[in-house]
Amino acid sequence: MRVRVQAEPFDFGAECGAFASGRADAGAVVSFAGIVRDDGGLARMELEHYPGMTERALQRIASEATRRWPLRDCLVIHRFGTMLPGETIMMVATAAPHRADAFAAAEFLMDYLKSRAPFWKKEFGADGAAWVAAKDADEKALGRWSED
Amino acid sequence: MRVRVQAEPFDFGAECGAFASGRADAGAVVSFAGIVRDDGGLARMELEHYPGMTERALQRIASEATRRWPLRDCLVIHRFGTMLPGETIMMVATAAPHRADAFAAAEFLMDYLKSRAPFWKKEFGADGAAWVAAKDADEKALGRWSED
Amino acid sequence: MIDVLYFAWVRERIGLSKEQVESSAATVADLVEELKAREERYAAAFADLAAVRVALDQELAEFDAPLAGVREVAFFPPMTGG
Amino acid sequence: MIDVLYFAWVRERIGLSKEQVESSAATVADLVEELKAREERYAAAFADLAAVRVALDQELAEFDAPLAGVREVAFFPPMTGG
């Protein structure tokens, strides 16, 4: 289980390759990449975070995923700072014996990371800058992981 | 939308990297890799397929995924022939504006491919060879995609 | 003449991956009965039809599907790709 | 003395990313009231508490949480990572 928080770009393909490489202990590897989307006129995105808390929150989310599903490994990389359209913001990867677990754990990581890890996106475009608003759908997505 | 059926190994990391590269039209890329799992004593796996029908079936499944979700792209690669533990058997990748669609489409591709694309696995171990039996769970997994 | 293909353990039991069959069977089920009547190895391959799938001209089909116009019939176990 | 951190638009409205505050507030809500009473920019940042989240020593918390023993309080909008 590894968590990385960094300003530098990372190579999504190389990370996927290394993560899946020779993994005869798992049968299923799922990865997700979040990419800066250009919905029209986006010049750049700035990602602010809360150093210290970010790492703790991501570690906790990854530990929780490992507790809930029989994961052989799990990886979270999240960038902060300035990013251009098409750049990779973050990724998660999970490895499990069976695909349903690998998929569920990756979706769980994404849902929690979206609403519980201290990152904030600001978009800069032709019309100025604006903080991205949290989506109700993201908060609601957490409901499906309730263990009650 | 691309479908490849081949005996040769492929580089999962390189495929993921190329698939996600500069994709400012999507915000979410999901990929899945199926790997030969060594549950103890597996020497090799042989994957038989039905040339001609395989490509048609995968094309149809990929087209159906593209019809159901707003995908910007989708990729399916499946090998046949002999594979060793740790080798990558197949992969799918999906790109969509939002993560829920990319995840759902990737799981749909996997569920259909498992039970509807003409591949058969035979495992060779110390105790001899045996065809892998289809799992009820895989057939049942299709039920969740019913549009009725 | 119809091309009949066999895959995986169906192929192994029959000992053949492909053959041409002269048949006037109306449906897949009729064709299976004709094949079973031929030799023990066919009877063994088709003993449990719940474990066998069929494709007509490379499309999955049911055992009661008509064979009229079909050029290629394939028999195989449930698929296990992915 | 308690470290108070602000992020994203909370930081921008207050015009400060971090400050040390001398406070005897019992809860987060009490601290917010003290800050709002200070200056208009704090009142603006905390005008709608439904849009503000709080962390105590880097753990998410509620506004009625006690501040006893807490060294670092952070205020920020709902998170938008991923």
Short mmCIF file of C-alpha atoms in Angstrom, two decimals:
data_model
loop_
_atom_site.label_atom_id
_atom_site.label_comp_id
_atom_site.label_asym_id
_atom_site.label_seq_id
_atom_site.Cartn_x
_atom_site.Cartn_y
_atom_site.Cartn_z
CA MET A 1 0.00 0.00 0.00
CA ARG A 2 1.60 3.22 -1.14
CA VAL A 3 0.41 6.83 -1.10
CA ARG A 4 2.24 9.67 -2.84
CA VAL A 5 1.40 13.39 -2.81
CA GLN A 6 3.53 15.44 -5.15
CA ALA A 7 3.69 18.52 -7.38
CA GLU A 8 5.64 16.76 -10.13
CA PRO A 9 3.90 15.05 -13.04
CA PHE A 10 3.94 11.25 -12.97
CA ASP A 11 3.77 8.73 -15.78
CA PHE A 12 0.39 6.99 -15.51
CA GLY A 13 1.37 4.27 -17.99
CA ALA A 14 4.66 3.51 -16.25
CA GLU A 15 2.91 3.39 -12.86
CA CYS A 16 0.25 1.00 -14.20
CA GLY A 17 2.90 -1.20 -15.76
CA ALA A 18 5.01 -1.37 -12.61
CA PHE A 19 1.95 -1.97 -10.44
CA ALA A 20 0.68 -4.89 -12.55
CA SER A 21 4.09 -6.34 -13.37
CA GLY A 22 4.53 -10.04 -12.60
CA ARG A 23 1.62 -10.02 -10.18
CA ALA A 24 0.89 -13.76 -10.07
CA ASP A 25 -0.63 -13.23 -6.60
CA ALA A 26 -3.55 -11.23 -8.01
CA GLY A 27 -5.65 -11.94 -11.08
CA ALA A 28 -7.18 -8.53 -11.42
CA VAL A 29 -5.66 -5.06 -11.56
CA VAL A 30 -7.86 -1.97 -11.85
CA SER A 31 -6.51 1.53 -12.32
CA PHE A 32 -8.12 4.94 -12.56
CA ALA A 33 -6.63 8.19 -13.82
CA GLY A 34 -8.17 11.61 -13.28
CA ILE A 35 -7.29 14.01 -16.09
CA VAL A 36 -7.71 17.79 -16.37
CA ARG A 37 -10.70 18.07 -18.69
CA ASP A 38 -11.04 20.99 -21.03
CA ASP A 39 -14.76 21.69 -21.08
CA GLY A 40 -14.06 24.76 -23.20
CA GLY A 41 -11.75 27.62 -22.43
CA LEU A 42 -9.90 26.12 -19.49
CA ALA A 43 -6.38 27.56 -19.43
CA ARG A 44 -5.12 25.79 -16.32
CA MET A 45 -6.14 24.27 -13.03
CA GLU A 46 -4.59 24.89 -9.64
CA LEU A 47 -4.87 22.26 -6.98
CA GLU A 48 -4.45 23.42 -3.43
CA HIS A 49 -4.00 20.90 -0.64
CA TYR A 50 -3.39 20.69 3.10
CA PRO A 51 0.12 19.31 3.58
CA GLY A 52 0.22 16.77 6.37
CA MET A 53 -3.49 16.15 6.49
CA THR A 54 -3.51 15.10 2.84
CA GLU A 55 -1.13 12.22 3.39
CA ARG A 56 -2.96 11.13 6.54
CA ALA A 57 -6.33 11.19 4.80
CA LEU A 58 -5.09 9.22 1.80
CA GLN A 59 -3.36 6.67 4.04
CA ARG A 60 -6.54 6.22 6.02
CA ILE A 61 -8.66 5.77 2.89
CA ALA A 62 -6.18 3.25 1.46
CA SER A 63 -6.06 1.35 4.77
CA GLU A 64 -9.84 1.22 4.85
CA ALA A 65 -9.95 -0.18 1.31
CA THR A 66 -7.39 -2.83 2.31
CA ARG A 67 -9.50 -3.74 5.34
CA ARG A 68 -12.70 -4.09 3.32
CA TRP A 69 -11.41 -6.02 0.30
CA PRO A 70 -8.73 -8.73 -0.05
CA LEU A 71 -6.28 -6.48 -1.85
CA ARG A 72 -2.80 -7.66 -2.69
CA ASP A 73 -1.72 -4.06 -3.26
CA CYS A 74 -3.08 -0.56 -3.64
CA LEU A 75 -1.56 2.68 -4.88
CA VAL A 76 -2.70 6.30 -4.68
CA ILE A 77 -0.83 9.18 -6.34
CA HIS A 78 -2.26 12.71 -6.18
CA ARG A 79 -0.65 15.86 -7.49
CA PHE A 80 -1.04 19.45 -6.30
CA GLY A 81 -0.07 22.75 -7.92
CA THR A 82 -0.63 23.89 -11.49
CA MET A 83 -1.87 21.56 -14.23
CA LEU A 84 -2.87 22.04 -17.85
CA PRO A 85 -5.75 20.38 -19.75
CA GLY A 86 -4.88 16.78 -20.59
CA GLU A 87 -2.48 16.42 -17.65
CA THR A 88 -3.02 13.60 -15.20
CA ILE A 89 -4.12 14.89 -11.78
CA MET A 90 -4.12 11.65 -9.86
CA MET A 91 -4.44 7.91 -10.06
CA VAL A 92 -5.41 4.92 -7.98
CA ALA A 93 -4.66 1.26 -8.64
CA THR A 94 -5.82 -1.90 -6.91
CA ALA A 95 -4.81 -5.56 -7.24
CA ALA A 96 -6.97 -8.44 -6.00
CA PRO A 97 -7.50 -12.11 -6.77
CA HIS A 98 -10.92 -11.38 -8.30
CA ARG A 99 -12.11 -8.54 -10.46
CA ALA A 100 -15.19 -7.56 -8.45
CA ASP A 101 -12.99 -6.74 -5.44
CA ALA A 102 -10.45 -4.81 -7.49
CA PHE A 103 -13.20 -2.72 -9.11
CA ALA A 104 -15.08 -2.08 -5.86
CA ALA A 105 -11.93 -1.05 -4.01
CA ALA A 106 -10.88 1.35 -6.79
CA GLU A 107 -14.32 2.99 -6.82
CA PHE A 108 -14.29 3.20 -3.04
CA LEU A 109 -10.87 4.88 -3.08
CA MET A 110 -12.10 7.40 -5.66
CA ASP A 111 -15.36 8.16 -3.85
CA TYR A 112 -13.63 8.78 -0.53
CA LEU A 113 -10.70 10.63 -1.99
CA LYS A 114 -13.07 13.01 -3.85
CA SER A 115 -14.92 14.10 -0.73
CA ARG A 116 -12.59 13.34 2.18
CA ALA A 117 -9.06 14.19 1.07
CA PRO A 118 -8.19 17.89 1.48
CA PHE A 119 -7.74 19.02 -2.13
CA TRP A 120 -9.39 22.01 -3.77
CA LYS A 121 -9.46 22.76 -7.47
CA LYS A 122 -9.46 26.24 -8.97
CA GLU A 123 -10.06 26.68 -12.69
CA PHE A 124 -8.51 29.51 -14.67
CA GLY A 125 -10.12 30.37 -18.00
CA ALA A 126 -10.84 33.26 -20.33
CA ASP A 127 -13.60 34.46 -17.96
CA GLY A 128 -11.37 34.50 -14.91
CA ALA A 129 -10.86 32.05 -12.07
CA ALA A 130 -13.34 30.02 -10.05
CA TRP A 131 -13.16 27.38 -7.34
CA VAL A 132 -14.72 24.12 -8.44
CA ALA A 133 -17.86 23.46 -6.39
CA ALA A 134 -18.25 20.11 -4.65
CA LYS A 135 -20.94 17.98 -6.27
CA ASP A 136 -23.86 16.58 -4.32
CA ALA A 137 -23.40 13.41 -6.38
CA ASP A 138 -19.90 12.97 -4.94
CA GLU A 139 -21.11 13.26 -1.38
CA LYS A 140 -24.02 10.93 -2.13
CA ALA A 141 -21.67 8.38 -3.69
CA LEU A 142 -20.23 7.73 -0.23
CA GLY A 143 -23.58 6.39 0.92
CA ARG A 144 -23.19 3.18 -1.03
CA TRP A 145 -20.17 2.16 1.07
CA SER A 146 -22.01 2.36 4.37
CA GLU A 147 -21.38 -0.76 6.45
CA ASP A 148 -24.47 -0.32 8.63
CA MET B 1 -13.02 2.02 -30.10
CA ARG B 2 -10.39 -0.63 -30.75
CA VAL B 3 -10.38 -4.38 -30.29
CA ARG B 4 -7.28 -6.55 -30.64
CA VAL B 5 -6.99 -10.35 -30.43
CA GLN B 6 -3.43 -11.61 -30.50
CA ALA B 7 -1.05 -14.35 -29.38
CA GLU B 8 1.79 -11.90 -28.65
CA PRO B 9 2.29 -10.38 -25.21
CA PHE B 10 1.39 -6.69 -24.91
CA ASP B 11 2.68 -4.01 -22.57
CA PHE B 12 -0.18 -3.14 -20.20
CA GLY B 13 1.57 -0.02 -18.90
CA ALA B 14 2.38 1.29 -22.36
CA GLU B 15 -1.21 0.67 -23.49
CA CYS B 16 -2.60 2.50 -20.44
CA GLY B 17 -0.22 5.40 -21.01
CA ALA B 18 -1.08 5.74 -24.69
CA PHE B 19 -4.80 5.40 -23.98
CA ALA B 20 -4.83 8.15 -21.33
CA SER B 21 -2.32 10.41 -23.01
CA GLY B 22 -3.42 14.03 -23.49
CA ARG B 23 -7.06 13.08 -23.16
CA ALA B 24 -8.51 16.51 -22.34
CA ASP B 25 -11.85 15.31 -23.77
CA ALA B 26 -12.33 12.86 -20.90
CA GLY B 27 -11.74 13.36 -17.20
CA ALA B 28 -11.74 9.73 -16.21
CA VAL B 29 -9.82 6.75 -17.52
CA VAL B 30 -10.36 3.28 -16.07
CA SER B 31 -8.33 0.25 -17.02
CA PHE B 32 -8.45 -3.39 -16.07
CA ALA B 33 -5.80 -6.08 -16.54
CA GLY B 34 -6.42 -9.79 -16.17
CA ILE B 35 -3.29 -11.65 -15.07
CA VAL B 36 -2.49 -15.38 -14.94
CA ARG B 37 -2.81 -16.12 -11.24
CA ASP B 38 -0.71 -18.80 -9.62
CA ASP B 39 -3.01 -20.36 -7.05
CA GLY B 40 -0.34 -22.94 -6.33
CA GLY B 41 1.34 -25.24 -8.77
CA LEU B 42 0.16 -23.65 -12.01
CA ALA B 43 2.83 -24.22 -14.67
CA ARG B 44 1.07 -22.54 -17.58
CA MET B 45 -2.29 -21.62 -19.01
CA GLU B 46 -3.50 -22.19 -22.55
CA LEU B 47 -6.19 -19.98 -23.96
CA GLU B 48 -8.15 -21.36 -26.87
CA HIS B 49 -10.40 -19.08 -28.89
CA TYR B 50 -12.69 -19.10 -31.93
CA PRO B 51 -10.98 -17.01 -34.61
CA GLY B 52 -13.47 -14.80 -36.39
CA MET B 53 -16.20 -15.07 -33.78
CA THR B 54 -13.87 -13.70 -31.10
CA GLU B 55 -13.33 -10.40 -32.92
CA ARG B 56 -17.05 -10.09 -33.71
CA ALA B 57 -18.06 -10.76 -30.12
CA LEU B 58 -15.56 -8.26 -28.69
CA GLN B 59 -16.57 -5.62 -31.25
CA ARG B 60 -20.20 -6.10 -30.34
CA ILE B 61 -19.52 -5.85 -26.61
CA ALA B 62 -17.43 -2.70 -27.10
CA SER B 63 -20.13 -1.16 -29.33
CA GLU B 64 -22.76 -1.90 -26.71
CA ALA B 65 -20.64 -0.23 -24.01
CA THR B 66 -20.26 2.82 -26.25
CA ARG B 67 -24.03 2.93 -26.80
CA ARG B 68 -24.81 2.72 -23.08
CA TRP B 69 -22.27 5.19 -21.70
CA PRO B 70 -20.86 8.46 -23.07
CA LEU B 71 -17.41 7.01 -23.75
CA ARG B 72 -14.75 9.04 -25.50
CA ASP B 73 -12.81 5.88 -26.22
CA CYS B 74 -12.65 2.22 -25.33
CA LEU B 75 -10.00 -0.45 -25.85
CA VAL B 76 -10.07 -4.24 -25.54
CA ILE B 77 -6.98 -6.45 -25.98
CA HIS B 78 -7.22 -10.21 -25.43
CA ARG B 79 -4.48 -12.76 -25.95
CA PHE B 80 -4.76 -16.42 -26.86
CA GLY B 81 -2.19 -19.23 -26.73
CA THR B 82 0.21 -20.12 -23.95
CA MET B 83 0.77 -17.88 -20.92
CA LEU B 84 2.77 -18.21 -17.72
CA PRO B 85 1.81 -17.11 -14.19
CA GLY B 86 2.14 -13.33 -13.88
CA GLU B 87 1.60 -12.72 -17.60
CA THR B 88 -1.16 -10.35 -18.66
CA ILE B 89 -4.00 -12.20 -20.41
CA MET B 90 -6.12 -9.25 -21.43
CA MET B 91 -7.06 -5.66 -20.70
CA VAL B 92 -9.87 -3.20 -21.18
CA ALA B 93 -9.73 0.58 -20.89
CA THR B 94 -12.47 3.20 -20.97
CA ALA B 95 -12.42 7.01 -21.11
CA ALA B 96 -15.40 9.16 -20.17
CA PRO B 97 -16.08 12.67 -18.90
CA HIS B 98 -17.11 11.34 -15.48
CA ARG B 99 -15.73 8.49 -13.40
CA ALA B 100 -18.98 6.64 -12.72
CA ASP B 101 -19.44 6.08 -16.48
CA ALA B 102 -15.85 5.00 -17.03
CA PHE B 103 -16.06 2.50 -14.14
CA ALA B 104 -19.46 1.12 -15.16
CA ALA B 105 -18.43 0.68 -18.79
CA ALA B 106 -15.21 -1.13 -17.81
CA GLU B 107 -17.09 -3.51 -15.52
CA PHE B 108 -19.72 -4.09 -18.22
CA LEU B 109 -17.00 -4.91 -20.76
CA MET B 110 -15.43 -7.38 -18.35
CA ASP B 111 -18.69 -9.07 -17.37
CA TYR B 112 -19.75 -9.58 -20.99
CA LEU B 113 -16.33 -10.56 -22.21
CA LYS B 114 -16.04 -13.23 -19.47
CA SER B 115 -19.24 -15.02 -20.45
CA ARG B 116 -19.91 -14.04 -24.06
CA ALA B 117 -16.56 -13.92 -25.87
CA PRO B 118 -15.39 -17.34 -27.11
CA PHE B 119 -12.29 -17.98 -25.01
CA TRP B 120 -11.55 -21.10 -22.99
CA LYS B 121 -8.80 -21.46 -20.41
CA LYS B 122 -6.93 -24.69 -19.71
CA GLU B 123 -4.61 -24.88 -16.74
CA PHE B 124 -1.52 -27.08 -16.69
CA GLY B 125 -0.03 -27.97 -13.33
CA ALA B 126 1.80 -30.69 -11.47
CA ASP B 127 -1.44 -32.74 -11.28
CA GLY B 128 -2.09 -32.54 -15.01
CA ALA B 129 -4.32 -30.33 -17.11
CA ALA B 130 -7.88 -29.14 -16.58
CA TRP B 131 -10.28 -26.82 -18.35
CA VAL B 132 -11.32 -23.90 -16.16
CA ALA B 133 -15.01 -24.19 -15.32
CA ALA B 134 -17.28 -21.23 -15.94
CA LYS B 135 -18.44 -19.61 -12.71
CA ASP B 136 -22.10 -19.12 -11.88
CA ALA B 137 -21.06 -15.74 -10.46
CA ASP B 138 -19.84 -14.64 -13.88
CA GLU B 139 -23.11 -15.57 -15.56
CA LYS B 140 -25.06 -13.90 -12.76
CA ALA B 141 -22.97 -10.73 -13.07
CA LEU B 142 -24.61 -10.11 -16.45
CA GLY B 143 -27.98 -9.70 -14.77
CA ARG B 144 -27.09 -6.32 -13.34
CA TRP B 145 -26.78 -4.83 -16.84
CA SER B 146 -30.30 -5.79 -17.90
CA GLU B 147 -32.07 -2.85 -19.50
CA ASP B 148 -35.58 -4.20 -18.93
CA MET C 1 -22.82 -29.37 -46.33
CA ILE C 2 -22.32 -27.55 -43.10
CA ASP C 3 -19.03 -26.74 -41.29
CA VAL C 4 -19.11 -27.99 -37.71
CA LEU C 5 -16.48 -26.69 -35.28
CA TYR C 6 -15.61 -27.92 -31.80
CA PHE C 7 -13.69 -26.08 -29.09
CA ALA C 8 -12.10 -26.80 -25.71
CA TRP C 9 -13.23 -30.08 -24.08
CA VAL C 10 -15.92 -30.62 -26.71
CA ARG C 11 -13.11 -30.67 -29.27
CA GLU C 12 -11.02 -32.97 -27.10
CA ARG C 13 -13.83 -35.47 -26.52
CA ILE C 14 -14.72 -35.64 -30.20
CA GLY C 15 -11.05 -35.60 -31.17
CA LEU C 16 -11.61 -33.15 -33.97
CA SER C 17 -11.64 -29.36 -34.30
CA LYS C 18 -13.61 -29.12 -37.53
CA GLU C 19 -15.51 -31.33 -39.94
CA GLN C 20 -17.96 -31.01 -42.79
CA VAL C 21 -21.30 -32.65 -42.14
CA GLU C 22 -23.97 -33.65 -44.62
CA SER C 23 -27.17 -33.13 -42.70
CA SER C 24 -30.81 -32.41 -43.22
CA ALA C 25 -31.35 -31.53 -39.56
CA ALA C 26 -33.92 -28.79 -39.10
CA THR C 27 -32.54 -27.46 -35.82
CA VAL C 28 -29.35 -27.51 -33.78
CA ALA C 29 -30.96 -30.10 -31.47
CA ASP C 30 -31.66 -32.35 -34.48
CA LEU C 31 -28.05 -32.02 -35.61
CA VAL C 32 -26.84 -32.95 -32.12
CA GLU C 33 -29.02 -36.07 -32.19
CA GLU C 34 -27.58 -37.06 -35.57
CA LEU C 35 -24.03 -36.60 -34.27
CA LYS C 36 -24.71 -38.52 -31.03
CA ALA C 37 -26.04 -41.45 -33.06
CA ARG C 38 -22.80 -41.63 -35.04
CA GLU C 39 -20.22 -42.67 -32.46
CA GLU C 40 -19.62 -42.93 -28.77
CA ARG C 41 -17.23 -39.96 -28.70
CA TYR C 42 -20.02 -37.66 -29.96
CA ALA C 43 -22.45 -39.12 -27.45
CA ALA C 44 -19.86 -38.40 -24.71
CA ALA C 45 -19.32 -34.81 -25.87
CA PHE C 46 -23.05 -34.07 -25.99
CA ALA C 47 -24.08 -36.11 -22.94
CA ASP C 48 -24.93 -32.99 -20.91
CA LEU C 49 -26.27 -30.29 -23.19
CA ALA C 50 -26.62 -27.88 -20.27
CA ALA C 51 -22.81 -27.71 -20.35
CA VAL C 52 -22.59 -27.04 -24.09
CA ARG C 53 -23.08 -23.76 -25.96
CA VAL C 54 -23.69 -23.32 -29.66
CA ALA C 55 -22.96 -20.57 -32.18
CA LEU C 56 -24.50 -20.33 -35.66
CA ASP C 57 -22.38 -18.44 -38.15
CA GLN C 58 -20.39 -17.04 -35.20
CA GLU C 59 -23.40 -15.81 -33.23
CA LEU C 60 -24.51 -17.44 -29.99
CA ALA C 61 -27.77 -19.35 -30.48
CA GLU C 62 -30.12 -21.76 -28.73
CA PHE C 63 -30.45 -25.48 -29.39
CA ASP C 64 -33.92 -25.03 -30.87
CA ALA C 65 -32.63 -22.55 -33.48
CA PRO C 66 -33.27 -23.55 -37.14
CA LEU C 67 -30.30 -24.50 -39.30
CA ALA C 68 -31.73 -23.28 -42.61
CA GLY C 69 -29.12 -21.15 -44.39
CA VAL C 70 -26.50 -21.69 -41.70
CA ARG C 71 -22.98 -22.41 -42.98
CA GLU C 72 -21.03 -22.78 -39.74
CA VAL C 73 -22.10 -24.40 -36.47
CA ALA C 74 -19.78 -24.37 -33.46
CA PHE C 75 -20.10 -26.31 -30.19
CA PHE C 76 -18.15 -25.44 -27.07
CA PRO C 77 -18.34 -25.21 -23.26
CA PRO C 78 -19.38 -22.03 -21.42
CA MET C 79 -16.77 -19.35 -22.09
CA THR C 80 -14.04 -18.55 -19.58
CA GLY C 81 -12.12 -15.59 -21.00
CA GLY C 82 -11.10 -12.40 -19.25
CA MET D 1 -2.42 29.65 21.42
CA ILE D 2 -3.92 27.70 18.57
CA ASP D 3 -2.81 27.52 14.93
CA VAL D 4 -5.68 28.36 12.58
CA LEU D 5 -5.32 27.46 8.91
CA TYR D 6 -7.49 28.52 5.97
CA PHE D 7 -7.69 26.92 2.54
CA ALA D 8 -9.17 27.67 -0.89
CA TRP D 9 -11.83 30.39 -0.92
CA VAL D 10 -11.92 30.57 2.88
CA ARG D 11 -8.24 31.52 2.70
CA GLU D 12 -8.89 34.03 -0.08
CA ARG D 13 -11.77 35.74 1.75
CA ILE D 14 -9.82 36.04 4.98
CA GLY D 15 -6.67 36.96 3.06
CA LEU D 16 -4.50 34.71 5.18
CA SER D 17 -3.39 31.08 5.05
CA LYS D 18 -2.37 30.72 8.69
CA GLU D 19 -2.48 32.63 11.94
CA GLN D 20 -2.02 32.05 15.64
CA VAL D 21 -5.10 32.79 17.69
CA GLU D 22 -5.40 33.36 21.42
CA SER D 23 -8.75 31.93 22.27
CA SER D 24 -10.65 30.40 25.12
CA ALA D 25 -13.41 29.10 22.87
CA ALA D 26 -14.82 25.79 24.08
CA THR D 27 -15.90 24.51 20.69
CA VAL D 28 -15.22 25.12 17.00
CA ALA D 29 -18.51 27.02 16.76
CA ASP D 30 -17.41 29.31 19.58
CA LEU D 31 -14.10 29.97 17.81
CA VAL D 32 -15.96 30.81 14.60
CA GLU D 33 -18.11 33.32 16.51
CA GLU D 34 -14.98 34.97 17.94
CA LEU D 35 -13.41 35.20 14.48
CA LYS D 36 -16.59 36.58 12.87
CA ALA D 37 -16.76 39.29 15.50
CA ARG D 38 -13.24 40.43 14.66
CA GLU D 39 -13.56 41.79 11.14
CA GLU D 40 -15.83 41.84 8.12
CA ARG D 41 -13.57 39.49 6.11
CA TYR D 42 -14.01 36.76 8.74
CA ALA D 43 -17.76 37.34 8.80
CA ALA D 44 -17.77 36.99 5.01
CA ALA D 45 -15.76 33.76 5.08
CA PHE D 46 -18.00 32.18 7.73
CA ALA D 47 -21.33 33.62 6.51
CA ASP D 48 -22.60 30.21 5.39
CA LEU D 49 -21.26 27.50 7.67
CA ALA D 50 -22.98 24.80 5.61
CA ALA D 51 -20.32 25.54 2.98
CA VAL D 52 -17.39 25.30 5.40
CA ARG D 53 -15.64 22.19 6.72
CA VAL D 54 -13.34 21.99 9.71
CA ALA D 55 -10.43 19.75 10.68
CA LEU D 56 -8.94 19.47 14.18
CA ASP D 57 -5.31 18.37 14.25
CA GLN D 58 -5.75 17.23 10.65
CA GLU D 59 -8.86 15.12 11.25
CA LEU D 60 -12.27 16.13 9.92
CA ALA D 61 -14.56 17.27 12.74
CA GLU D 62 -17.94 18.85 13.43
CA PHE D 63 -18.57 22.45 14.50
CA ASP D 64 -19.72 21.34 17.93
CA ALA D 65 -16.46 19.52 18.62
CA PRO D 66 -14.54 20.67 21.72
CA LEU D 67 -11.24 22.51 21.25
CA ALA D 68 -9.59 21.28 24.46
CA GLY D 69 -6.09 20.01 23.65
CA VAL D 70 -6.34 20.92 19.96
CA ARG D 71 -3.25 22.58 18.47
CA GLU D 72 -4.33 23.07 14.85
CA VAL D 73 -7.72 24.06 13.46
CA ALA D 74 -8.29 24.29 9.70
CA PHE D 75 -11.25 25.76 7.84
CA PHE D 76 -11.95 25.05 4.18
CA PRO D 77 -14.71 24.43 1.63
CA PRO D 78 -15.96 20.93 0.75
CA MET D 79 -13.13 19.02 -0.90
CA THR D 80 -12.87 18.65 -4.66
CA GLY D 81 -9.91 16.37 -5.31
CA GLY D 82 -9.70 13.36 -7.54
#
